Amino acid sequence: MMKQRYQPLFLLTLLLIFLSHCTKTLAQGPAAAPAITSPVAVPVPPANAPALTSPAAIPAPPANAPAPPGPTNVTKILEKAGGFNVLIRLLKTTQVDNQLYGQLNKSGTEFTLLAPSDSAFSKLKGGSMNSLSVEQKVKLLQFHLIPDYLTTQNFQTVSNPVRTQVGDGSEYPLNITTSGKTVNISTGLVNTSISDTVYSDGQLAIYQVESVLQPYGIFAPKLRLPSPASAPGEEKPKEEPSLDPVAEVKSGAVPTMNIPKINGIVSIGVALLAAAAINFL
């Protein structure tokens, strides 16, 4: 009797629980479905391929990164600067440019080039360069090369005579002095100064000069020694008279007579004739 009394109450409780659960489920709503994208073809690795790992991050170079510097080329530098056409042509015809190219691109080699401009070469006398041999042209270029890297400050402490590629002998003297910021250069035949810095990179320095550096060994005036015939104070040797009249006759020369000897013979003959005449009388 008690079971029948409480059974409707039990069923009512279960119904309320069921309705409460359904109400919470409907309040949450359906979960958002993921967006469907078009499939991308993914290559299928072979069966025996090793497992792929994510690559290490490689830093990209900066957008404006400068290109690595190329080999040092003196003629290219002079061409870019402009105004050195004669010097460039001289470097190429003597192949000194190839020697510099090879030496500058070896570690530890340094040079300072005193580069005459086109206007400097125009100051030379006409035909001066054409009269030089290939060897003299090479020495002239070497005279403009100092085997050391010199900044404008280094010129204040150099020792004279400055050694060049051709040496520092008496025929190739090069003296450098400074006055404030002015660098003066003297060869004994030419005085000039540095007018501009063309190039400098710590290994090679190129400075523009407005005169060709003329060394004594190439451009010194040649001394002309007088010939023996025209030497002052020297008399020509006197010709000795021939003692063989027969030889003189054979040679076609007219024999000369010794006048004092003939006068003595004539005097003796006159005396003999006078004595004979007296005896005859």
Short mmCIF file of C-alpha atoms in Angstrom, two decimals:
data_model
loop_
_atom_site.label_atom_id
_atom_site.label_comp_id
_atom_site.label_asym_id
_atom_site.label_seq_id
_atom_site.Cartn_x
_atom_site.Cartn_y
_atom_site.Cartn_z
CA MET A 1 0.00 0.00 0.00
CA MET A 2 2.91 2.29 0.80
CA LYS A 3 4.69 1.44 -2.54
CA GLN A 4 1.68 2.46 -4.56
CA ARG A 5 1.45 5.70 -2.61
CA TYR A 6 5.03 6.83 -3.28
CA GLN A 7 5.37 5.56 -6.88
CA PRO A 8 3.78 8.62 -8.60
CA LEU A 9 6.02 10.91 -6.56
CA PHE A 10 9.14 8.98 -7.66
CA LEU A 11 8.15 9.13 -11.32
CA LEU A 12 7.50 12.86 -11.03
CA THR A 13 11.00 13.41 -9.61
CA LEU A 14 12.65 11.48 -12.47
CA LEU A 15 10.68 13.52 -14.99
CA LEU A 16 11.83 16.78 -13.44
CA ILE A 17 15.47 15.65 -13.49
CA PHE A 18 15.18 14.64 -17.16
CA LEU A 19 13.61 17.95 -18.14
CA SER A 20 16.31 19.90 -16.27
CA HIS A 21 19.07 18.02 -18.11
CA CYS A 22 17.51 18.65 -21.51
CA THR A 23 17.15 22.36 -20.76
CA LYS A 24 20.94 22.73 -20.01
CA THR A 25 21.89 20.86 -23.19
CA LEU A 26 19.73 23.07 -25.40
CA ALA A 27 21.10 26.24 -23.74
CA GLN A 28 24.71 25.37 -24.67
CA GLY A 29 23.86 25.12 -28.39
CA PRO A 30 25.70 23.09 -31.04
CA ALA A 31 29.50 23.39 -31.31
CA ALA A 32 30.79 25.46 -34.25
CA ALA A 33 31.80 23.20 -37.07
CA PRO A 34 35.35 23.74 -38.43
CA ALA A 35 35.60 25.60 -41.75
CA ILE A 36 36.12 23.30 -44.67
CA THR A 37 38.96 24.35 -46.98
CA SER A 38 39.92 22.98 -50.32
CA PRO A 39 42.38 20.10 -49.93
CA VAL A 40 46.04 20.74 -50.83
CA ALA A 41 47.97 18.08 -52.64
CA VAL A 42 50.62 16.79 -50.30
CA PRO A 43 53.36 14.63 -51.80
CA VAL A 44 53.42 11.20 -50.28
CA PRO A 45 56.92 10.23 -49.13
CA PRO A 46 58.26 6.85 -50.19
CA ALA A 47 57.83 3.98 -47.85
CA ASN A 48 61.49 3.91 -46.77
CA ALA A 49 61.92 7.70 -46.48
CA PRO A 50 63.28 8.92 -43.13
CA ALA A 51 61.01 10.88 -40.94
CA LEU A 52 60.98 14.60 -41.73
CA THR A 53 62.13 17.06 -39.12
CA SER A 54 61.49 20.77 -39.08
CA PRO A 55 64.47 22.65 -40.67
CA ALA A 56 66.55 24.98 -38.53
CA ALA A 57 65.76 28.64 -39.03
CA ILE A 58 68.34 30.27 -41.42
CA PRO A 59 68.71 34.04 -41.01
CA ALA A 60 68.10 35.86 -44.29
CA PRO A 61 70.75 38.40 -45.42
CA PRO A 62 69.82 42.04 -45.03
CA ALA A 63 68.11 43.56 -48.02
CA ASN A 64 70.84 46.18 -48.63
CA ALA A 65 73.89 44.04 -47.88
CA PRO A 66 76.91 45.29 -49.93
CA ALA A 67 78.51 42.91 -52.40
CA PRO A 68 81.83 41.44 -51.25
CA PRO A 69 84.81 43.49 -52.52
CA GLY A 70 86.61 42.14 -55.57
CA PRO A 71 90.36 41.93 -56.20
CA THR A 72 92.25 45.23 -56.08
CA ASN A 73 92.77 46.52 -59.63
CA VAL A 74 94.75 49.75 -60.04
CA THR A 75 93.65 50.48 -63.61
CA LYS A 76 89.97 50.00 -62.71
CA ILE A 77 90.36 52.44 -59.82
CA LEU A 78 92.04 55.03 -62.07
CA GLU A 79 89.40 54.56 -64.78
CA LYS A 80 86.65 55.18 -62.25
CA ALA A 81 88.41 58.30 -60.94
CA GLY A 82 88.93 59.74 -64.44
CA GLY A 83 91.71 61.97 -65.78
CA PHE A 84 94.46 59.30 -65.82
CA ASN A 85 94.25 57.98 -69.40
CA VAL A 86 97.97 58.38 -70.18
CA LEU A 87 99.00 56.66 -66.95
CA ILE A 88 96.55 53.80 -67.56
CA ARG A 89 97.88 53.29 -71.09
CA LEU A 90 101.46 53.32 -69.79
CA LEU A 91 100.63 50.75 -67.09
CA LYS A 92 99.04 48.43 -69.65
CA THR A 93 101.68 48.70 -72.39
CA THR A 94 104.47 47.92 -69.92
CA GLN A 95 102.37 45.22 -68.17
CA VAL A 96 103.12 46.83 -64.83
CA ASP A 97 99.38 46.70 -64.17
CA ASN A 98 99.47 42.88 -64.19
CA GLN A 99 102.39 42.87 -61.74
CA LEU A 100 100.54 45.19 -59.38
CA TYR A 101 97.37 43.11 -59.69
CA GLY A 102 99.23 39.96 -58.67
CA GLN A 103 101.14 41.60 -55.81
CA LEU A 104 98.21 43.52 -54.34
CA ASN A 105 96.07 40.40 -54.15
CA LYS A 106 98.63 38.64 -51.99
CA SER A 107 98.42 39.13 -48.25
CA GLY A 108 100.84 41.59 -46.70
CA THR A 109 101.63 43.60 -49.86
CA GLU A 110 101.16 47.38 -49.63
CA PHE A 111 101.74 50.20 -52.10
CA THR A 112 101.43 53.97 -52.41
CA LEU A 113 101.07 55.24 -55.98
CA LEU A 114 101.89 58.85 -56.83
CA ALA A 115 99.70 59.10 -59.93
CA PRO A 116 100.41 61.85 -62.51
CA SER A 117 97.25 63.15 -64.15
CA ASP A 118 96.81 63.69 -67.89
CA SER A 119 97.61 67.36 -67.41
CA ALA A 120 100.89 66.35 -65.73
CA PHE A 121 101.97 64.37 -68.78
CA SER A 122 101.03 67.27 -71.04
CA LYS A 123 103.73 69.38 -69.32
CA LEU A 124 106.49 67.13 -70.67
CA LYS A 125 108.41 68.14 -73.76
CA GLY A 126 106.98 66.77 -76.98
CA GLY A 127 108.20 63.26 -77.74
CA SER A 128 109.68 62.75 -74.27
CA MET A 129 107.73 59.56 -73.59
CA ASN A 130 108.13 58.19 -77.11
CA SER A 131 111.90 58.52 -76.84
CA LEU A 132 112.02 56.22 -73.79
CA SER A 133 112.68 52.52 -74.09
CA VAL A 134 110.35 49.95 -72.51
CA GLU A 135 112.85 49.43 -69.70
CA GLN A 136 112.97 53.17 -68.99
CA LYS A 137 109.17 53.37 -68.95
CA VAL A 138 109.01 50.53 -66.43
CA LYS A 139 111.57 52.28 -64.20
CA LEU A 140 109.62 55.53 -64.51
CA LEU A 141 106.46 53.81 -63.25
CA GLN A 142 108.39 52.08 -60.46
CA PHE A 143 109.73 55.48 -59.42
CA HIS A 144 106.12 56.55 -58.75
CA LEU A 145 105.49 53.47 -56.53
CA ILE A 146 106.41 53.39 -52.84
CA PRO A 147 106.41 49.83 -51.37
CA ASP A 148 104.45 50.88 -48.29
CA TYR A 149 100.98 52.17 -47.42
CA LEU A 150 101.24 55.85 -46.52
CA THR A 151 98.47 58.03 -45.18
CA THR A 152 98.67 61.81 -45.39
CA GLN A 153 99.86 61.80 -41.78
CA ASN A 154 102.60 59.23 -42.54
CA PHE A 155 104.21 61.65 -45.02
CA GLN A 156 105.24 63.83 -42.06
CA THR A 157 107.51 61.12 -40.64
CA VAL A 158 109.06 59.51 -43.74
CA SER A 159 112.85 59.40 -44.04
CA ASN A 160 114.49 60.96 -47.09
CA PRO A 161 115.36 59.83 -49.65
CA VAL A 162 112.18 57.79 -49.81
CA ARG A 163 112.67 54.30 -51.18
CA THR A 164 110.64 53.50 -54.29
CA GLN A 165 110.21 50.33 -56.31
CA VAL A 166 113.19 51.27 -58.48
CA GLY A 167 115.43 51.80 -55.44
CA ASP A 168 116.86 54.81 -53.61
CA GLY A 169 120.19 55.26 -55.38
CA SER A 170 121.71 58.55 -56.50
CA GLU A 171 120.02 58.26 -59.91
CA TYR A 172 116.52 57.96 -58.40
CA PRO A 173 116.27 60.33 -55.40
CA LEU A 174 112.79 61.08 -54.08
CA ASN A 175 112.39 63.54 -51.20
CA ILE A 176 109.10 64.29 -49.46
CA THR A 177 108.47 67.18 -47.10
CA THR A 178 105.30 68.59 -45.54
CA SER A 179 104.10 72.09 -44.76
CA GLY A 180 100.89 71.99 -42.80
CA LYS A 181 98.56 69.78 -44.84
CA THR A 182 100.61 70.21 -48.04
CA VAL A 183 102.82 67.31 -49.14
CA ASN A 184 105.73 68.45 -51.33
CA ILE A 185 107.69 66.06 -53.56
CA SER A 186 111.08 66.70 -55.17
CA THR A 187 113.23 64.62 -57.52
CA GLY A 188 115.97 67.18 -58.09
CA LEU A 189 114.55 67.87 -61.56
CA VAL A 190 110.87 68.38 -60.62
CA ASN A 191 109.11 69.93 -57.64
CA THR A 192 105.41 69.18 -57.21
CA SER A 193 102.83 68.39 -54.53
CA ILE A 194 99.92 66.05 -53.88
CA SER A 195 96.69 67.64 -55.10
CA ASP A 196 94.11 64.98 -54.22
CA THR A 197 93.53 61.57 -52.63
CA VAL A 198 92.22 59.20 -55.30
CA TYR A 199 91.90 55.95 -53.32
CA SER A 200 92.76 54.49 -49.92
CA ASP A 201 91.77 51.15 -48.41
CA GLY A 202 94.49 50.36 -45.86
CA GLN A 203 96.54 48.37 -48.36
CA LEU A 204 96.72 50.66 -51.41
CA ALA A 205 96.83 54.44 -51.45
CA ILE A 206 96.70 56.50 -54.67
CA TYR A 207 97.48 60.22 -54.61
CA GLN A 208 97.21 62.58 -57.59
CA VAL A 209 100.24 64.69 -58.50
CA GLU A 210 100.28 67.45 -61.12
CA SER A 211 103.77 66.77 -62.49
CA VAL A 212 105.48 63.62 -63.73
CA LEU A 213 108.23 62.69 -61.27
CA GLN A 214 111.34 62.81 -63.46
CA PRO A 215 114.35 60.99 -61.99
CA TYR A 216 117.96 61.78 -62.84
CA GLY A 217 118.52 58.27 -64.14
CA ILE A 218 116.12 58.86 -67.06
CA PHE A 219 115.66 62.59 -67.64
CA ALA A 220 119.00 64.10 -66.60
CA PRO A 221 120.65 66.03 -69.48
CA LYS A 222 123.40 63.99 -71.06
CA LEU A 223 126.87 65.56 -70.89
CA ARG A 224 128.66 65.71 -74.24
CA LEU A 225 132.38 65.09 -73.93
CA PRO A 226 134.55 67.08 -76.42
CA SER A 227 136.23 65.02 -79.11
CA PRO A 228 140.07 64.72 -78.94
CA ALA A 229 140.50 66.75 -82.18
CA SER A 230 138.59 69.72 -80.73
CA ALA A 231 139.96 69.62 -77.19
CA PRO A 232 141.04 73.11 -76.11
CA GLY A 233 144.79 73.77 -75.70
CA GLU A 234 145.76 70.67 -77.61
CA GLU A 235 147.91 71.14 -80.73
CA LYS A 236 148.01 68.80 -83.63
CA PRO A 237 151.30 66.86 -83.88
CA LYS A 238 153.68 68.30 -86.48
CA GLU A 239 154.56 66.12 -89.42
CA GLU A 240 158.22 65.14 -89.58
CA PRO A 241 159.89 65.92 -92.94
CA SER A 242 160.70 62.90 -95.03
CA LEU A 243 164.36 61.95 -95.16
CA ASP A 244 164.00 59.79 -98.24
CA PRO A 245 163.61 61.95 -101.38
CA VAL A 246 163.30 58.84 -103.52
CA ALA A 247 160.27 57.73 -101.58
CA GLU A 248 158.83 61.21 -101.93
CA VAL A 249 159.30 61.14 -105.67
CA LYS A 250 157.73 57.70 -105.93
CA SER A 251 154.79 58.86 -103.91
CA GLY A 252 154.32 61.86 -106.21
CA ALA A 253 155.30 64.40 -103.56
CA VAL A 254 157.65 67.23 -104.47
CA PRO A 255 160.80 66.98 -102.35
CA THR A 256 161.58 69.98 -100.25
CA MET A 257 165.10 71.34 -99.95
CA ASN A 258 166.89 72.29 -96.80
CA ILE A 259 167.94 75.87 -97.54
CA PRO A 260 170.66 76.26 -94.86
CA LYS A 261 172.52 73.17 -96.12
CA ILE A 262 172.44 74.37 -99.78
CA ASN A 263 173.77 77.81 -98.80
CA GLY A 264 176.77 76.18 -97.09
CA ILE A 265 177.56 74.03 -100.12
CA VAL A 266 177.37 77.06 -102.47
CA SER A 267 179.73 79.04 -100.24
CA ILE A 268 182.32 76.24 -100.29
CA GLY A 269 182.09 75.97 -104.09
CA VAL A 270 182.59 79.72 -104.55
CA ALA A 271 185.67 79.65 -102.35
CA LEU A 272 187.22 76.78 -104.32
CA LEU A 273 186.61 78.59 -107.64
CA ALA A 274 188.22 81.76 -106.29
CA ALA A 275 191.33 79.86 -105.16
CA ALA A 276 191.68 78.15 -108.54
CA ALA A 277 191.44 81.46 -110.34
CA ILE A 278 194.22 82.99 -108.23
CA ASN A 279 196.53 80.05 -108.89
CA PHE A 280 195.85 80.32 -112.62
CA LEU A 281 196.89 83.92 -112.68
#
